[in-house]
Amino acid sequence: MTGQERSEEKSEERIECVSLSPMREAVPAPPEYERVCVFGTGDMGRSLGLRLLQAGYGVMFGSRRPHSSSLLPHGAQVLGHAAAAQSARLIFIAVQREHYDFLVPLANQLKGKVLVDLSNNLRKNQYPEANAEYLQSLVPGAEVVKGFNTLSAWALQNGPSDANSQGEDISFRIMVSLANKVCPIVSLIMLSLCYLPGVLASFLQLYRGTKYRRFPDWLDSWMLCRKQLGLLSLGFAFLHVLYTLILPIRYYLMFWVTENTVSLIRENRTTEFDTTTAWRGDSYLSLGILGFGLYVLLGITSLPSVSNALSWKEFSFVQSKLGHLTLLLCTAHTYLYGWNRFLSSSIYKWYTPPGYMLCLVLPSVVLLLKLLLITPCVDRTITRIRQGWERGADQRNPKDSKPLIP
């Protein structure tokens, strides 16, 4: 074999090696420093600019008041319309048709550039011509196209769905909202409503100083339906646990985990093990399992066949002591779920706290009131009242008075 033949064979081997190597060639990266312009700093403009920045584009916002524009995504720049139009060839028009007049003085600067019209009208056939046609008449030298008008600002902020898996994604979102958000929230609130009337009755007895006066009708009716509230609460908790067990085997979740792993491999990066997150996750699951176990115990002791076999002391211990312990574990379970998210401003959409934060208000109040009732001085007075002691009875009949300490 001659030297030329060896060199040709080596070159062929190198070509074969190169053709089999990097996986990155199959997925072309977006242009990292290409600049685009967005006219409009409203919800749609900000959401689109954020997605463009995440895709690797440089974003320049055009605004009539560039110095007073706020809430823009980090990394974007803002200038006046004329200055922003000179910085990019592709310009997104994220303003309503009624405000297109500012484009007329910019006709010469926009000549030869691509304008993407994002606007929609409030009602059908509101204007004689389409918005894109009207925009083209205002800026005849530009190339006007229509796009992104079927997406909302909310959809851009939360990420678009693939068309092939859109039905799967919608069903997944609905089931997650129902099972992993609504069910635990309703369950925790209803469990709190089971023990709140007992706490209110105790404070009412403390205020009256006697147990020989009837409770108000609304409180009496509330206390009589505590068993039904508890069983409904157990049902919602069971749905939450059932879907939590099914969730890891769902195709959507397995696809997301696999896709995330492949992305890390392609980018040749790893994530460090977070000890705090690990302890938080283990504690969160442990409290949830213990809380649900006591939940089931409360439901079993509510059955007539079981409750009839228990003494009053045993039934009271399970339904009162273990019931409040169940409420404490479930509340702590929800607190660990939230962890430090309440410090992040990104979760307060529309300036309102999420549902799992709002549902913690009622159980926290019930637990704090119960903590006051079990303090020695208050618990001692309530015990005496429930044993028949009445405030002021010692002064009316001193012979019937009993010493406070036997």
Coordinates of C-alpha atoms in Angstrom, one line a residue:
M1 CA 0.0 0.0 0.0
T2 CA 1.5 3.3 -1.1
G3 CA 1.7 6.4 1.1
Q4 CA -1.0 8.2 -0.9
E5 CA -3.4 5.3 -0.4
R6 CA -2.7 5.3 3.3
S7 CA -3.4 9.1 3.5
E8 CA -6.6 8.6 1.6
E9 CA -7.7 5.8 3.9
K10 CA -7.0 7.9 7.0
S11 CA -8.9 10.8 5.5
E12 CA -11.9 8.5 4.9
E13 CA -11.7 7.3 8.5
R14 CA -11.6 10.8 9.8
I15 CA -14.7 11.6 7.7
E16 CA -16.5 8.7 9.1
C17 CA -15.6 9.6 12.7
V18 CA -16.8 13.2 12.2
S19 CA -20.1 12.1 10.7
L20 CA -20.8 9.9 13.8
S21 CA -19.8 12.4 16.5
P22 CA -21.5 15.2 18.1
M23 CA -25.2 15.0 18.8
R24 CA -25.4 18.8 18.8
E25 CA -25.3 18.9 15.0
A26 CA -28.8 17.3 14.8
V27 CA -30.3 20.2 16.8
P28 CA -29.1 23.6 15.4
A29 CA -28.7 26.3 18.0
P30 CA -30.6 29.5 17.6
P31 CA -28.6 32.7 16.6
E32 CA -27.3 34.0 19.9
Y33 CA -26.7 37.6 19.0
E34 CA -29.3 38.4 16.3
R35 CA -31.2 41.4 17.3
V36 CA -35.0 41.8 17.0
C37 CA -37.2 44.7 17.8
V38 CA -40.6 44.8 19.6
F39 CA -42.9 47.8 19.4
G40 CA -45.0 47.8 22.5
T41 CA -44.3 47.2 26.2
G42 CA -47.7 45.8 27.2
D43 CA -48.4 42.2 28.4
M44 CA -48.1 40.7 24.9
G45 CA -44.9 42.7 24.1
R46 CA -43.2 41.8 27.4
S47 CA -44.2 38.1 27.1
L48 CA -42.9 37.8 23.5
G49 CA -39.7 39.7 24.4
L50 CA -39.1 37.3 27.3
R51 CA -39.4 34.2 25.0
L52 CA -37.1 35.8 22.4
L53 CA -34.5 36.5 25.1
Q54 CA -34.7 32.9 26.3
A55 CA -34.3 31.7 22.7
G56 CA -31.0 33.6 22.5
Y57 CA -32.0 36.7 20.6
G58 CA -31.1 40.2 21.5
V59 CA -34.3 42.2 22.1
M60 CA -34.8 45.9 21.7
F61 CA -38.1 47.4 22.8
G62 CA -39.5 50.5 21.2
S63 CA -41.7 52.7 23.4
R64 CA -43.2 56.2 23.2
R65 CA -42.0 56.7 26.8
P66 CA -38.8 54.7 27.0
H67 CA -37.7 56.3 30.3
S68 CA -40.9 55.3 32.1
S69 CA -41.2 51.8 30.8
S70 CA -41.1 49.2 33.6
L71 CA -41.5 45.4 34.2
L72 CA -39.4 44.6 31.1
P73 CA -37.6 41.3 31.0
H74 CA -34.0 41.3 32.3
G75 CA -31.5 41.7 29.4
A76 CA -33.7 43.7 27.1
Q77 CA -33.1 47.4 26.1
V78 CA -35.7 50.1 25.5
L79 CA -35.4 53.1 23.2
G80 CA -37.7 55.4 21.4
H81 CA -39.5 54.1 18.3
A82 CA -37.2 55.7 15.8
A83 CA -34.0 54.6 17.5
A84 CA -35.3 51.0 18.1
A85 CA -36.4 50.7 14.5
Q86 CA -32.8 51.2 13.3
S87 CA -31.4 48.4 15.4
A88 CA -33.2 45.4 13.8
R89 CA -34.6 44.2 10.5
L90 CA -37.3 42.2 12.1
I91 CA -39.9 44.2 14.1
F92 CA -42.9 42.8 16.0
I93 CA -45.8 45.2 16.3
A94 CA -47.4 44.4 19.6
V95 CA -49.8 47.4 19.7
Q96 CA -53.5 47.7 18.9
R97 CA -54.6 49.0 15.5
E98 CA -55.9 52.2 17.0
H99 CA -52.3 53.2 17.8
Y100 CA -50.7 52.5 14.4
D101 CA -50.4 56.2 13.6
F102 CA -47.0 56.5 15.2
L103 CA -45.6 54.3 12.3
V104 CA -46.4 56.9 9.6
P105 CA -43.4 59.2 10.4
L106 CA -41.2 56.1 10.6
A107 CA -42.1 55.0 7.0
N108 CA -38.6 55.7 5.6
Q109 CA -36.8 54.0 8.5
L110 CA -39.0 50.9 8.1
K111 CA -38.5 50.5 4.4
G112 CA -37.3 47.0 3.5
K113 CA -37.9 45.7 7.0
V114 CA -40.2 42.9 8.1
L115 CA -43.1 43.9 10.3
V116 CA -45.0 41.2 12.2
D117 CA -48.5 42.2 13.1
L118 CA -49.7 40.7 16.4
S119 CA -53.0 42.6 16.8
N120 CA -56.5 41.3 17.0
N121 CA -59.8 43.2 16.9
L122 CA -62.4 43.2 19.6
R123 CA -65.1 41.9 17.3
K124 CA -65.6 40.4 13.9
N125 CA -65.8 42.8 10.8
Q126 CA -64.9 45.8 13.0
Y127 CA -63.0 47.4 10.2
P128 CA -63.4 47.1 6.4
E129 CA -59.9 45.7 5.9
A130 CA -57.7 43.4 7.9
N131 CA -55.2 44.9 10.3
A132 CA -52.2 43.7 8.3
E133 CA -53.6 45.3 5.2
Y134 CA -54.1 48.6 7.0
L135 CA -50.6 48.4 8.4
Q136 CA -49.2 47.7 4.9
S137 CA -51.0 50.8 3.6
L138 CA -49.4 52.9 6.4
V139 CA -45.9 51.6 5.7
P140 CA -45.8 50.6 2.0
G141 CA -42.1 50.1 1.9
A142 CA -42.1 47.4 4.6
E143 CA -42.9 43.7 4.3
V144 CA -45.9 43.0 6.6
V145 CA -46.8 39.6 7.8
K146 CA -49.3 38.3 10.3
G147 CA -48.3 36.0 13.2
F148 CA -48.6 35.2 16.9
N149 CA -52.1 36.6 17.0
T150 CA -53.5 33.3 18.1
L151 CA -51.3 33.2 21.2
S152 CA -52.1 35.0 24.4
A153 CA -49.6 36.6 26.7
W154 CA -50.4 34.0 29.3
A155 CA -49.6 31.2 26.9
L156 CA -46.3 32.8 26.0
Q157 CA -45.4 33.2 29.7
N158 CA -46.1 29.6 30.5
G159 CA -44.7 28.1 27.4
P160 CA -46.3 26.8 24.2
S161 CA -47.5 23.2 23.8
D162 CA -46.5 21.0 21.0
A163 CA -49.3 20.4 18.5
N164 CA -48.9 16.7 18.5
S165 CA -49.2 16.5 22.3
Q166 CA -51.6 19.3 22.9
G167 CA -54.5 17.0 23.9
E168 CA -52.3 15.1 26.3
D169 CA -50.9 18.4 27.7
I170 CA -54.4 19.8 28.3
S171 CA -55.7 16.7 30.0
F172 CA -52.5 16.6 32.1
R173 CA -53.0 20.2 33.2
I174 CA -56.6 19.6 34.1
M175 CA -55.9 16.5 36.1
V176 CA -53.0 18.1 37.9
S177 CA -55.1 21.1 38.8
L178 CA -57.9 18.8 40.1
A179 CA -55.9 16.2 41.9
N180 CA -52.7 17.9 43.1
K181 CA -54.1 21.3 43.8
V182 CA -57.9 21.4 44.3
C183 CA -58.2 18.1 46.2
P184 CA -55.6 18.7 48.9
I185 CA -56.8 22.3 49.3
V186 CA -60.4 21.2 49.8
S187 CA -59.4 18.4 52.0
L188 CA -57.3 20.5 54.3
I189 CA -60.0 23.2 54.6
M190 CA -62.8 20.7 55.3
L191 CA -60.6 19.0 58.0
S192 CA -60.1 22.4 59.6
L193 CA -63.9 23.0 59.5
C194 CA -64.3 19.8 61.4
Y195 CA -62.4 21.1 64.4
L196 CA -63.1 24.8 64.2
P197 CA -66.6 24.5 65.8
G198 CA -65.2 22.6 68.8
V199 CA -62.7 25.4 69.4
L200 CA -65.3 28.1 69.1
A201 CA -67.6 26.1 71.5
S202 CA -64.7 26.0 74.0
F203 CA -64.1 29.7 73.9
L204 CA -67.9 30.3 74.1
Q205 CA -68.0 28.2 77.3
L206 CA -65.0 30.1 78.7
Y207 CA -66.8 33.4 78.0
R208 CA -70.1 32.3 79.5
G209 CA -68.5 30.4 82.4
T210 CA -71.0 27.6 82.2
K211 CA -71.9 24.6 80.1
Y212 CA -75.6 24.8 80.9
R213 CA -76.5 27.2 78.2
R214 CA -77.3 26.1 74.6
F215 CA -75.0 27.0 71.8
P216 CA -76.3 29.2 69.0
D217 CA -78.3 27.3 66.4
W218 CA -75.7 27.8 63.7
L219 CA -72.9 26.4 65.9
D220 CA -75.1 23.5 67.1
S221 CA -75.9 22.5 63.5
W222 CA -72.2 22.9 62.5
M223 CA -71.1 20.6 65.3
L224 CA -73.7 18.0 64.3
C225 CA -72.4 17.7 60.7
R226 CA -68.7 17.3 61.6
K227 CA -68.7 13.6 60.8
Q228 CA -70.0 14.3 57.3
L229 CA -67.3 17.0 56.8
G230 CA -64.6 14.6 57.9
L231 CA -65.7 11.8 55.6
L232 CA -65.8 14.2 52.6
S233 CA -62.4 15.5 53.6
L234 CA -61.0 11.9 53.7
G235 CA -62.5 11.4 50.2
F236 CA -60.6 14.3 48.7
A237 CA -57.4 13.3 50.5
F238 CA -57.8 9.8 49.0
L239 CA -58.1 11.2 45.5
H240 CA -55.0 13.3 46.1
V241 CA -53.0 10.3 47.3
L242 CA -54.3 8.1 44.5
Y243 CA -53.2 10.5 41.8
T244 CA -49.9 11.1 43.4
L245 CA -49.2 7.4 43.2
I246 CA -50.3 7.3 39.5
L247 CA -48.4 10.5 38.5
P248 CA -44.8 8.9 38.1
I249 CA -46.1 6.3 35.6
R250 CA -47.8 8.8 33.3
Y251 CA -46.4 9.2 29.8
Y252 CA -46.2 13.0 30.1
L253 CA -44.0 12.9 33.2
M254 CA -41.7 10.2 31.9
F255 CA -41.3 12.1 28.6
W256 CA -40.4 15.3 30.5
V257 CA -37.8 13.5 32.7
T258 CA -36.2 11.8 29.7
E259 CA -36.2 15.0 27.7
N260 CA -34.6 16.9 30.5
T261 CA -31.9 14.2 31.0
V262 CA -31.1 14.2 27.2
S263 CA -30.9 18.0 27.2
L264 CA -28.3 17.9 30.0
I265 CA -26.3 15.3 28.2
R266 CA -26.3 17.3 25.0
E267 CA -25.2 20.5 26.8
N268 CA -22.6 18.5 28.8
R269 CA -23.7 19.9 32.1
T270 CA -24.8 18.5 35.4
T271 CA -26.7 19.7 38.4
E272 CA -25.4 19.5 41.9
F273 CA -27.1 17.5 44.6
D274 CA -29.0 19.8 46.9
T275 CA -29.1 18.5 50.5
T276 CA -31.8 21.0 51.5
T277 CA -34.1 20.0 48.7
A278 CA -33.6 16.4 49.6
W279 CA -34.4 16.8 53.3
R280 CA -37.4 19.0 52.3
G281 CA -38.7 16.4 49.9
D282 CA -38.3 13.5 52.3
S283 CA -39.9 15.4 55.2
Y284 CA -42.8 16.6 52.9
L285 CA -43.6 13.0 51.8
S286 CA -43.2 11.6 55.3
L287 CA -45.6 14.1 56.8
G288 CA -48.1 13.4 54.0
I289 CA -47.9 9.7 54.6
L290 CA -48.3 10.0 58.3
G291 CA -51.2 12.5 57.9
F292 CA -53.0 10.3 55.5
G293 CA -52.6 7.3 57.8
L294 CA -54.2 9.1 60.7
Y295 CA -56.8 10.4 58.2
V296 CA -57.8 6.8 57.5
L297 CA -57.8 5.9 61.2
L298 CA -60.2 8.8 61.9
G299 CA -62.5 7.5 59.1
I300 CA -62.4 3.9 60.4
T301 CA -63.4 5.0 63.9
S302 CA -66.3 7.0 62.5
L303 CA -67.9 3.8 61.3
P304 CA -70.8 2.8 63.6
S305 CA -69.6 -0.8 63.9
V306 CA -66.2 0.5 65.1
S307 CA -67.3 3.4 67.2
N308 CA -69.8 1.2 69.1
A309 CA -67.0 -1.1 70.2
L310 CA -64.9 1.8 71.6
S311 CA -65.4 3.4 75.0
W312 CA -66.1 7.1 75.1
K313 CA -62.5 7.8 76.4
E314 CA -61.0 5.9 73.5
F315 CA -63.3 7.5 70.9
S316 CA -62.6 11.0 72.3
F317 CA -58.8 10.3 72.2
V318 CA -58.9 9.2 68.5
Q319 CA -61.3 11.9 67.3
S320 CA -60.0 14.8 69.3
K321 CA -56.3 14.2 70.1
L322 CA -55.3 12.3 67.0
G323 CA -57.7 14.5 64.9
H324 CA -55.8 17.6 65.8
L325 CA -52.5 15.8 65.3
T326 CA -53.7 14.9 61.8
L327 CA -54.6 18.5 61.1
L328 CA -51.1 19.5 62.4
L329 CA -49.3 17.0 60.1
C330 CA -51.3 17.9 57.0
T331 CA -50.7 21.6 57.7
A332 CA -47.0 21.0 58.1
H333 CA -47.1 18.9 54.9
T334 CA -48.5 21.9 53.0
Y335 CA -46.0 24.3 54.6
L336 CA -43.2 22.2 53.4
Y337 CA -44.7 22.1 49.9
G338 CA -44.6 25.9 49.8
W339 CA -41.3 26.1 51.6
N340 CA -39.7 29.5 50.7
R341 CA -41.9 30.2 47.6
F342 CA -43.8 32.9 49.4
L343 CA -40.7 35.0 49.2
S344 CA -40.6 34.8 45.4
S345 CA -42.5 37.5 43.6
S346 CA -42.9 35.4 40.5
I347 CA -45.6 33.1 42.1
Y348 CA -47.9 36.0 42.9
K349 CA -49.7 36.2 39.5
W350 CA -52.1 39.1 39.3
Y351 CA -50.7 40.1 42.8
T352 CA -52.7 37.3 44.5
P353 CA -51.1 34.4 46.5
P354 CA -51.6 30.9 45.2
G355 CA -54.3 28.5 46.5
Y356 CA -52.0 26.4 48.7
M357 CA -51.0 29.6 50.6
L358 CA -54.6 30.7 51.1
C359 CA -55.7 27.3 52.3
L360 CA -53.1 27.5 55.1
V361 CA -54.9 30.4 56.8
L362 CA -57.8 28.5 58.3
P363 CA -55.9 25.4 59.6
S364 CA -53.2 27.7 61.1
V365 CA -55.9 29.7 62.9
V366 CA -57.5 26.6 64.2
L367 CA -54.2 25.2 65.5
L368 CA -53.2 28.5 67.2
L369 CA -56.6 28.7 68.9
K370 CA -56.2 25.0 70.0
L371 CA -52.8 25.8 71.3
L372 CA -54.3 28.5 73.5
L373 CA -56.9 26.1 74.8
I374 CA -54.4 23.4 75.9
T375 CA -52.3 25.8 77.9
P376 CA -52.5 24.7 81.6
C377 CA -54.4 27.6 82.9
V378 CA -57.1 27.7 80.2
D379 CA -57.4 23.9 80.0
R380 CA -57.9 23.6 83.7
T381 CA -60.8 26.1 83.6
I382 CA -62.5 24.4 80.6
T383 CA -62.2 21.0 82.4
R384 CA -63.9 22.4 85.5
I385 CA -66.7 24.0 83.4
R386 CA -67.3 20.7 81.6
Q387 CA -67.4 19.0 85.0
G388 CA -70.3 21.2 86.1
W389 CA -68.5 24.2 87.6
E390 CA -70.2 27.6 86.9
R391 CA -68.6 31.0 87.3
G392 CA -70.2 32.9 90.1
A393 CA -71.7 29.8 91.7
D394 CA -69.2 29.9 94.6
Q395 CA -70.5 33.4 95.6
R396 CA -74.1 32.3 95.4
N397 CA -73.7 29.1 97.4
P398 CA -70.4 29.0 99.3
K399 CA -71.2 25.5 100.7
D400 CA -71.0 24.1 97.2
S401 CA -67.7 25.7 96.4
K402 CA -64.7 23.4 95.9
P403 CA -61.1 24.3 96.4
L404 CA -59.2 24.9 93.1
I405 CA -56.4 22.5 94.2
P406 CA -57.6 19.3 95.9

